[in-house]
Amino acid sequence: RGQLGGWSSMAKLPATMRALVYDKNTDSGFAFKTDFATPKPGAKLVILRVLAASINPIDYKLPSIPGSGVEGKGVGIDVSGEVAYAPEGSGFQAGDQVFGYAVGGSLMEYCECEPSKIARKPQQLSHIEAAMLGVAAGTSLQCLRDCGKVAQGDRVLIIGGSGGCGSVGIQIAKALGCHVSTICSSKNTELVKSLGADLVHNYDSSDGPVPKLQGEADKFDCIYDTVSSLDPQDTNYEPLARPLLRDKLRSPLPKGLNSNGPKRPMYVAINGAITDFARALIGKFLPFSIERKAYKLHLLSHSSADLATLADMCEQGKLRSIVDARASQERFKIGSEESIKSAFDALKSRRTTGKQVFGASDEVWEDYFKTCKK
C-alpha cells in the first residue's frame, strides 16, 4: 500500500463515470448520468471506489429545501468502499477499507469524502453493513447519548423501532444500559424483540398508537421519536407520547450523571415543525438552548469519532444493521435504475423495515451474505 497518502495500485481513474444526480425535469427527481465527472485528486478530500451505499429520507427531501442547491449534483450520503486516493496528512492510504459520509453524492462509481467524516471499516463487517451505519446509526447515537443523555437504568421509548433509525436506536440504547420500549406494527414485533426491545407496543392494536402506562414508575426518561414529521401520512406522536415522559429526573440521579446533565427527561425528535427546525439551526450558534421545554430536535453532526464508536459496537456484537428484505432478495445495485426506483418508492412509503442499501456488484452482496452466516 505504500506510505500514507497517494494513489492506489488500481488503474488510473476514468475521466467520467456513471452517477445518480438530482434532476428536477424527471418524475422521480433523479436521473443517471453516464458522463458525470470523476473526482480529481486534491489536497483535502479522499476519493473512494464505492462498494456500497445506502439512502435516507433526507436524500429525496433535499431538493424541496430552499437554497439546497443540489440540482445536478450527486445523490446519497452513506457510503462504504476502498480508498483510491488519499491526500498527504489525511491519515488514510490507498487500499484502506472505510465507511462514512460522502461529499457530493455516494450513488456513483467513485465519491469524495472529508477525512474527518470517514472511519476504517472493521474487517468482520461487510461493506453492505457498513454503508448502512452513517446517517441512521450516527443520528440515533447522538440523539440518545448527547440529546437524551441516557444513562444506565434509564427507561427509553423508541417510536418507530423497525425503521432505519429506530432499529439501530434500540440496540444503541441497550448498549448504553437502558430498559427499552418501542412502538412498531404487529408484523415487526419479533424483529424488534430480536434487537433487544424489552417491551413492544403495536400501534395497530386495539390499545391505540401509544402504550398505556400504570403510573409514574412506568414513565420514560427519554422518548426518541423517529416517525413524526410534516408528512401528513405520518402520525404526529408528540402530543400522544409526551404525557409518557417523566416530569422530573429519577432520584437519585443515575450513576455518572451530575448537575451538568439534563435538568429533566427529554423528548428527542429527528423531524418537526418549521419553527423547531429554525430553533435547532439557530441554537447551533448559541451557547444556550432556545428549543421548547424538554424537547430537542437533533440535526446530525458528521463525526469520524462517532463512526469509530459505532464500528466498535459492531465488533462487540452490540450493533447490527437491518437490510430491507427486498433490497437483499433482489441485490439492489448502485447503477441500476430499477433498484433505485424500488428503493426510493419504499423509502417514501414510510413503511420500510430496515435500510435501503445498494451494492456495487454481486460480489459485494455475496460478501454480505457470507458475513451474515458467521
GROMACS .gro file of C-alpha atoms in nm:
model
  374
    1ARG     CA    1   0.000   0.000   0.000
    2GLY     CA    2   0.294   0.231   0.042
    3GLN     CA    3   0.301   0.545   0.253
    4LEU     CA    4   0.006   0.742   0.386
    5GLY     CA    5  -0.148   0.944   0.106
    6GLY     CA    6  -0.122   0.897  -0.269
    7TRP     CA    7  -0.277   0.669  -0.530
    8SER     CA    8  -0.378   0.307  -0.505
    9SER     CA    9  -0.230   0.036  -0.720
   10MET     CA   10  -0.551   0.032  -0.926
   11ALA     CA   11  -0.559   0.165  -1.279
   12LYS     CA   12  -0.589   0.539  -1.317
   13LEU     CA   13  -0.943   0.664  -1.265
   14PRO     CA   14  -1.157   0.723  -1.573
   15ALA     CA   15  -1.240   1.082  -1.669
   16THR     CA   16  -1.615   1.018  -1.635
   17MET     CA   17  -1.839   0.771  -1.456
   18ARG     CA   18  -2.200   0.663  -1.403
   19ALA     CA   19  -2.373   0.855  -1.124
   20LEU     CA   20  -2.723   0.927  -0.993
   21VAL     CA   21  -2.788   1.304  -0.985
   22TYR     CA   22  -3.072   1.534  -0.886
   23ASP     CA   23  -3.279   1.628  -1.191
   24LYS     CA   24  -3.595   1.837  -1.146
   25ASN     CA   25  -3.703   1.759  -1.503
   26THR     CA   26  -3.777   1.392  -1.424
   27ASP     CA   27  -4.080   1.247  -1.243
   28SER     CA   28  -3.860   1.091  -0.975
   29GLY     CA   29  -3.637   1.394  -0.928
   30PHE     CA   30  -3.331   1.182  -1.013
   31ALA     CA   31  -3.151   1.076  -1.329
   32PHE     CA   32  -2.847   0.866  -1.417
   33LYS     CA   33  -2.561   1.039  -1.596
   34THR     CA   34  -2.301   0.826  -1.770
   35ASP     CA   35  -2.063   1.118  -1.825
   36PHE     CA   36  -2.050   1.257  -1.470
   37ALA     CA   37  -1.702   1.389  -1.393
   38THR     CA   38  -1.494   1.152  -1.180
   39PRO     CA   39  -1.340   1.323  -0.872
   40LYS     CA   40  -0.990   1.457  -0.924
   41PRO     CA   41  -0.715   1.425  -0.662
   42GLY     CA   42  -0.660   1.729  -0.444
   43ALA     CA   43  -0.514   1.841  -0.115
   44LYS     CA   44  -0.817   1.791   0.109
   45LEU     CA   45  -1.059   1.515   0.004
   46VAL     CA   46  -1.023   1.136  -0.001
   47ILE     CA   47  -1.151   0.956  -0.313
   48LEU     CA   48  -1.330   0.624  -0.262
   49ARG     CA   49  -1.416   0.347  -0.502
   50VAL     CA   50  -1.776   0.299  -0.392
   51LEU     CA   51  -1.859  -0.060  -0.298
   52ALA     CA   52  -2.187   0.001  -0.115
   53ALA     CA   53  -2.419   0.292  -0.042
   54SER     CA   54  -2.750   0.341   0.136
   55ILE     CA   55  -3.019   0.607   0.126
   56ASN     CA   56  -3.219   0.805   0.381
   57PRO     CA   57  -3.531   1.026   0.367
   58ILE     CA   58  -3.311   1.337   0.351
   59ASP     CA   59  -3.187   1.219   0.011
   60TYR     CA   60  -3.524   1.272  -0.156
   61LYS     CA   61  -3.623   1.571   0.061
   62LEU     CA   62  -3.317   1.785  -0.017
   63PRO     CA   63  -3.450   1.934  -0.345
   64SER     CA   64  -3.754   2.075  -0.161
   65ILE     CA   65  -3.538   2.266   0.087
   66PRO     CA   66  -3.498   2.630  -0.025
   67GLY     CA   67  -3.139   2.710  -0.116
   68SER     CA   68  -3.019   2.350  -0.107
   69GLY     CA   69  -2.855   2.392  -0.448
   70VAL     CA   70  -2.849   2.017  -0.517
   71GLU     CA   71  -2.973   2.028  -0.878
   72GLY     CA   72  -2.728   1.840  -1.099
   73LYS     CA   73  -2.528   1.712  -0.801
   74GLY     CA   74  -2.485   1.354  -0.684
   75VAL     CA   75  -2.740   1.173  -0.466
   76GLY     CA   76  -2.662   0.995  -0.139
   77ILE     CA   77  -2.457   1.041   0.178
   78ASP     CA   78  -2.393   0.698   0.331
   79VAL     CA   79  -2.105   0.509   0.172
   80SER     CA   80  -1.856   0.228   0.222
   81GLY     CA   81  -1.567   0.150  -0.007
   82GLU     CA   82  -1.195   0.139  -0.077
   83VAL     CA   83  -0.967   0.441  -0.074
   84ALA     CA   84  -0.847   0.510  -0.429
   85TYR     CA   85  -0.665   0.832  -0.340
   86ALA     CA   86  -0.576   0.996  -0.010
   87PRO     CA   87  -0.406   1.336   0.026
   88GLU     CA   88  -0.094   1.359   0.240
   89GLY     CA   89  -0.176   1.410   0.607
   90SER     CA   90  -0.527   1.268   0.578
   91GLY     CA   91  -0.446   0.969   0.798
   92PHE     CA   92  -0.557   0.729   0.525
   93GLN     CA   93  -0.381   0.549   0.245
   94ALA     CA   94  -0.481   0.389  -0.081
   95GLY     CA   95  -0.641   0.049  -0.027
   96ASP     CA   96  -0.791   0.129   0.314
   97GLN     CA   97  -1.144  -0.005   0.360
   98VAL     CA   98  -1.353   0.277   0.505
   99PHE     CA   99  -1.712   0.392   0.560
  100GLY     CA  100  -1.887   0.715   0.646
  101TYR     CA  101  -2.029   1.022   0.479
  102ALA     CA  102  -1.977   1.124   0.116
  103VAL     CA  103  -1.943   1.477  -0.017
  104GLY     CA  104  -2.147   1.540  -0.333
  105GLY     CA  105  -2.316   1.201  -0.357
  106SER     CA  106  -2.249   0.832  -0.293
  107LEU     CA  107  -2.463   0.658  -0.558
  108MET     CA  108  -2.182   0.661  -0.811
  109GLU     CA  109  -1.867   0.469  -0.902
  110TYR     CA  110  -1.628   0.699  -0.713
  111CYS     CA  111  -1.702   0.959  -0.449
  112GLU     CA  112  -1.524   1.215  -0.232
  113CYS     CA  113  -1.513   1.223   0.149
  114GLU     CA  114  -1.365   1.454   0.409
  115PRO     CA  115  -1.104   1.264   0.614
  116SER     CA  116  -1.276   1.377   0.936
  117LYS     CA  117  -1.602   1.216   0.825
  118ILE     CA  118  -1.492   0.860   0.749
  119ALA     CA  119  -1.352   0.576   0.958
  120ARG     CA  120  -1.186   0.242   0.893
  121LYS     CA  121  -1.427  -0.043   0.842
  122PRO     CA  122  -1.394  -0.337   1.083
  123GLN     CA  123  -1.267  -0.642   0.897
  124GLN     CA  124  -1.557  -0.863   1.001
  125LEU     CA  125  -1.812  -0.607   0.880
  126SER     CA  126  -1.922  -0.624   0.516
  127HIS     CA  127  -1.942  -0.310   0.302
  128ILE     CA  128  -2.319  -0.355   0.280
  129GLU     CA  129  -2.347  -0.342   0.660
  130ALA     CA  130  -2.101  -0.054   0.696
  131ALA     CA  131  -2.282   0.156   0.434
  132MET     CA  132  -2.597   0.149   0.647
  133LEU     CA  133  -2.438   0.291   0.962
  134GLY     CA  134  -2.364   0.656   0.887
  135VAL     CA  135  -2.682   0.864   0.893
  136ALA     CA  136  -2.920   0.627   1.076
  137ALA     CA  137  -2.685   0.494   1.344
  138GLY     CA  138  -2.498   0.824   1.378
  139THR     CA  139  -2.827   1.007   1.432
  140SER     CA  140  -2.950   0.754   1.688
  141LEU     CA  141  -2.623   0.759   1.881
  142GLN     CA  142  -2.623   1.138   1.906
  143CYS     CA  143  -2.995   1.158   1.987
  144LEU     CA  144  -2.971   0.911   2.274
  145ARG     CA  145  -2.625   0.987   2.410
  146ASP     CA  146  -2.600   1.363   2.354
  147CYS     CA  147  -2.959   1.490   2.347
  148GLY     CA  148  -3.132   1.242   2.576
  149LYS     CA  149  -2.816   1.190   2.782
  150VAL     CA  150  -2.942   0.842   2.862
  151ALA     CA  151  -2.767   0.650   3.137
  152GLN     CA  152  -2.758   0.303   3.288
  153GLY     CA  153  -3.106   0.204   3.407
  154ASP     CA  154  -3.297   0.475   3.219
  155ARG     CA  155  -3.630   0.387   3.063
  156VAL     CA  156  -3.634   0.476   2.693
  157LEU     CA  157  -3.922   0.471   2.445
  158ILE     CA  158  -3.831   0.449   2.076
  159ILE     CA  159  -4.110   0.539   1.836
  160GLY     CA  160  -4.066   0.354   1.506
  161GLY     CA  161  -3.849   0.066   1.623
  162SER     CA  162  -3.839  -0.124   1.294
  163GLY     CA  163  -3.721   0.161   1.070
  164GLY     CA  164  -3.367   0.266   0.982
  165CYS     CA  165  -3.308   0.490   1.284
  166GLY     CA  166  -3.533   0.300   1.523
  167SER     CA  167  -3.380  -0.043   1.464
  168VAL     CA  168  -3.029   0.081   1.548
  169GLY     CA  169  -3.168   0.306   1.822
  170ILE     CA  170  -3.299   0.004   2.012
  171GLN     CA  171  -2.956  -0.160   2.003
  172ILE     CA  172  -2.766   0.156   2.098
  173ALA     CA  173  -2.997   0.224   2.392
  174LYS     CA  174  -2.947  -0.134   2.512
  175ALA     CA  175  -2.569  -0.098   2.472
  176LEU     CA  176  -2.592   0.213   2.694
  177GLY     CA  177  -2.766   0.008   2.963
  178CYS     CA  178  -3.125   0.124   2.917
  179HIS     CA  179  -3.459  -0.050   2.951
  180VAL     CA  180  -3.610  -0.012   2.603
  181SER     CA  181  -3.972   0.000   2.495
  182THR     CA  182  -4.064   0.056   2.133
  183ILE     CA  183  -4.362   0.124   1.909
  184CYS     CA  184  -4.399  -0.059   1.578
  185SER     CA  185  -4.656  -0.253   1.374
  186SER     CA  186  -4.759  -0.601   1.487
  187LYS     CA  187  -4.582  -0.763   1.189
  188ASN     CA  188  -4.245  -0.632   1.316
  189THR     CA  189  -4.281  -0.741   1.679
  190GLU     CA  190  -4.040  -1.034   1.658
  191LEU     CA  191  -3.782  -0.825   1.473
  192VAL     CA  192  -3.763  -0.553   1.738
  193LYS     CA  193  -3.755  -0.813   2.015
  194SER     CA  194  -3.459  -0.977   1.842
  195LEU     CA  195  -3.284  -0.640   1.850
  196GLY     CA  196  -3.324  -0.618   2.228
  197ALA     CA  197  -3.653  -0.438   2.290
  198ASP     CA  198  -3.781  -0.520   2.640
  199LEU     CA  199  -4.140  -0.412   2.575
  200VAL     CA  200  -4.319  -0.374   2.241
  201HIS     CA  201  -4.636  -0.177   2.172
  202ASN     CA  202  -4.814  -0.229   1.840
  203TYR     CA  203  -4.963   0.094   1.709
  204ASP     CA  204  -5.214  -0.107   1.505
  205SER     CA  205  -5.355  -0.281   1.815
  206SER     CA  206  -5.683  -0.201   1.989
  207ASP     CA  207  -5.488  -0.012   2.257
  208GLY     CA  208  -5.411   0.272   2.016
  209PRO     CA  209  -5.086   0.428   1.889
  210VAL     CA  210  -4.908   0.460   2.227
  211PRO     CA  211  -4.882   0.227   2.527
  212LYS     CA  212  -5.097   0.272   2.837
  213LEU     CA  213  -4.883   0.305   3.149
  214GLN     CA  214  -4.977   0.211   3.505
  215GLY     CA  215  -4.814   0.504   3.680
  216GLU     CA  216  -4.517   0.739   3.717
  217ALA     CA  217  -4.276   0.448   3.767
  218ASP     CA  218  -4.352   0.326   3.415
  219LYS     CA  219  -4.285   0.661   3.250
  220PHE     CA  220  -3.979   0.730   3.037
  221ASP     CA  221  -3.658   0.925   3.092
  222CYS     CA  222  -3.617   0.970   2.717
  223ILE     CA  223  -3.854   0.939   2.423
  224TYR     CA  224  -3.681   0.908   2.084
  225ASP     CA  225  -3.929   0.984   1.805
  226THR     CA  226  -3.815   0.863   1.461
  227VAL     CA  227  -4.161   0.883   1.299
  228SER     CA  228  -4.335   1.219   1.345
  229SER     CA  229  -4.282   1.460   1.057
  230LEU     CA  230  -4.456   1.724   0.845
  231ASP     CA  231  -4.571   1.448   0.610
  232PRO     CA  232  -4.949   1.406   0.658
  233GLN     CA  233  -4.920   1.027   0.623
  234ASP     CA  234  -4.705   1.012   0.938
  235THR     CA  235  -4.870   1.002   1.280
  236ASN     CA  236  -4.783   1.303   1.494
  237TYR     CA  237  -4.677   1.116   1.804
  238GLU     CA  238  -4.561   1.407   2.019
  239PRO     CA  239  -4.899   1.510   2.171
  240LEU     CA  240  -4.978   1.140   2.226
  241ALA     CA  241  -4.642   1.033   2.369
  242ARG     CA  242  -4.527   1.340   2.561
  243PRO     CA  243  -4.753   1.256   2.861
  244LEU     CA  244  -4.549   0.934   2.891
  245LEU     CA  245  -4.236   1.137   2.973
  246ARG     CA  246  -4.135   1.171   3.337
  247ASP     CA  247  -4.198   1.510   3.494
  248LYS     CA  248  -3.854   1.512   3.653
  249LEU     CA  249  -3.537   1.305   3.669
  250ARG     CA  250  -3.530   0.994   3.879
  251SER     CA  251  -3.391   1.039   4.229
  252PRO     CA  252  -3.116   0.964   4.297
  253LEU     CA  253  -2.962   1.059   3.964
  254PRO     CA  254  -2.827   0.769   3.754
  255LYS     CA  255  -2.462   0.686   3.819
  256GLY     CA  256  -2.228   0.914   3.625
  257LEU     CA  257  -2.489   1.190   3.580
  258ASN     CA  258  -2.429   1.511   3.773
  259SER     CA  259  -2.569   1.862   3.790
  260ASN     CA  260  -2.421   1.934   3.448
  261GLY     CA  261  -2.654   1.672   3.298
  262PRO     CA  262  -3.006   1.733   3.171
  263LYS     CA  263  -3.240   1.919   3.407
  264ARG     CA  264  -3.529   1.691   3.314
  265PRO     CA  265  -3.621   1.400   3.086
  266MET     CA  266  -3.617   1.473   2.714
  267TYR     CA  267  -3.835   1.423   2.408
  268VAL     CA  268  -3.590   1.385   2.118
  269ALA     CA  269  -3.705   1.404   1.756
  270ILE     CA  270  -3.541   1.388   1.414
  271ASN     CA  271  -3.825   1.573   1.238
  272GLY     CA  272  -4.057   1.851   1.346
  273ALA     CA  273  -4.230   2.177   1.269
  274ILE     CA  274  -4.054   2.451   1.070
  275THR     CA  275  -4.021   2.655   1.392
  276ASP     CA  276  -3.849   2.360   1.563
  277PHE     CA  277  -3.602   2.326   1.275
  278ALA     CA  278  -3.533   2.700   1.293
  279ARG     CA  279  -3.466   2.685   1.667
  280ALA     CA  280  -3.237   2.384   1.622
  281LEU     CA  281  -3.039   2.554   1.345
  282ILE     CA  282  -3.002   2.885   1.530
  283GLY     CA  283  -2.919   2.701   1.851
  284LYS     CA  284  -2.607   2.554   1.689
  285PHE     CA  285  -2.454   2.903   1.703
  286LEU     CA  286  -2.564   2.990   2.057
  287PRO     CA  287  -2.418   2.890   2.396
  288PHE     CA  288  -2.768   2.811   2.526
  289SER     CA  289  -3.080   2.631   2.405
  290ILE     CA  290  -3.379   2.813   2.256
  291GLU     CA  291  -3.580   2.497   2.195
  292ARG     CA  292  -3.908   2.409   2.361
  293LYS     CA  293  -3.910   2.279   2.718
  294ALA     CA  294  -3.794   1.916   2.747
  295TYR     CA  295  -3.770   1.894   2.367
  296LYS     CA  296  -3.476   1.854   2.132
  297LEU     CA  297  -3.485   1.830   1.753
  298HIS     CA  298  -3.149   1.689   1.654
  299LEU     CA  299  -2.953   1.764   1.337
  300LEU     CA  300  -2.681   1.507   1.269
  301SER     CA  301  -2.317   1.613   1.300
  302HIS     CA  302  -2.090   1.402   1.077
  303SER     CA  303  -1.816   1.267   1.301
  304SER     CA  304  -1.541   1.011   1.241
  305ALA     CA  305  -1.518   0.962   1.619
  306ASP     CA  306  -1.882   0.855   1.631
  307LEU     CA  307  -1.829   0.629   1.329
  308ALA     CA  308  -1.546   0.462   1.522
  309THR     CA  309  -1.776   0.422   1.823
  310LEU     CA  310  -2.038   0.255   1.604
  311ALA     CA  311  -1.775   0.030   1.446
  312ASP     CA  312  -1.663  -0.073   1.795
  313MET     CA  313  -2.023  -0.159   1.889
  314CYS     CA  314  -2.045  -0.376   1.577
  315GLU     CA  315  -1.719  -0.553   1.663
  316GLN     CA  316  -1.853  -0.626   2.014
  317GLY     CA  317  -2.172  -0.773   1.871
  318LYS     CA  318  -2.386  -0.496   2.021
  319LEU     CA  319  -2.499  -0.344   1.692
  320ARG     CA  320  -2.607  -0.477   1.354
  321SER     CA  321  -2.777  -0.309   1.062
  322ILE     CA  322  -3.101  -0.446   0.921
  323VAL     CA  323  -3.130  -0.469   0.543
  324ASP     CA  324  -3.473  -0.425   0.386
  325ALA     CA  325  -3.592  -0.768   0.267
  326ARG     CA  326  -3.648  -0.666  -0.095
  327ALA     CA  327  -3.309  -0.494  -0.115
  328SER     CA  328  -3.131  -0.815  -0.014
  329GLN     CA  329  -3.352  -1.050  -0.214
  330GLU     CA  330  -3.305  -0.852  -0.535
  331ARG     CA  331  -2.949  -0.743  -0.452
  332PHE     CA  332  -3.006  -0.376  -0.521
  333LYS     CA  333  -2.727  -0.231  -0.736
  334ILE     CA  334  -2.587   0.122  -0.727
  335GLY     CA  335  -2.606   0.160  -1.103
  336SER     CA  336  -2.949   0.004  -1.157
  337GLU     CA  337  -3.243   0.231  -1.239
  338GLU     CA  338  -3.485  -0.040  -1.127
  339SER     CA  339  -3.310  -0.078  -0.791
  340ILE     CA  340  -3.302   0.297  -0.736
  341LYS     CA  341  -3.674   0.335  -0.815
  342SER     CA  342  -3.775   0.043  -0.591
  343ALA     CA  343  -3.566   0.171  -0.301
  344PHE     CA  344  -3.690   0.531  -0.313
  345ASP     CA  345  -4.053   0.421  -0.359
  346ALA     CA  346  -4.018   0.204  -0.048
  347LEU     CA  347  -3.848   0.483   0.146
  348LYS     CA  348  -4.120   0.734   0.057
  349SER     CA  349  -4.388   0.490   0.172
  350ARG     CA  350  -4.255   0.532   0.529
  351ARG     CA  351  -4.334   0.164   0.589
  352THR     CA  352  -3.992   0.010   0.538
  353THR     CA  353  -3.823  -0.238   0.768
  354GLY     CA  354  -3.451  -0.169   0.800
  355LYS     CA  355  -3.243   0.013   0.541
  356GLN     CA  356  -3.247   0.053   0.164
  357VAL     CA  357  -2.892  -0.034   0.056
  358PHE     CA  358  -2.708  -0.095  -0.271
  359GLY     CA  359  -2.401  -0.296  -0.362
  360ALA     CA  360  -2.164  -0.216  -0.646
  361SER     CA  361  -2.166  -0.579  -0.762
  362ASP     CA  362  -2.287  -0.931  -0.688
  363GLU     CA  363  -1.951  -0.994  -0.519
  364VAL     CA  364  -2.025  -0.721  -0.265
  365TRP     CA  365  -2.361  -0.882  -0.187
  366GLU     CA  366  -2.201  -1.229  -0.163
  367ASP     CA  367  -1.959  -1.093   0.096
  368TYR     CA  368  -2.256  -0.962   0.295
  369PHE     CA  369  -2.436  -1.299   0.287
  370LYS     CA  370  -2.117  -1.479   0.393
  371THR     CA  371  -2.070  -1.234   0.681
  372CYS     CA  372  -2.428  -1.293   0.799
  373LYS     CA  373  -2.365  -1.670   0.823
  374LYS     CA  374  -2.064  -1.631   1.054
   0.00000   0.00000   0.00000
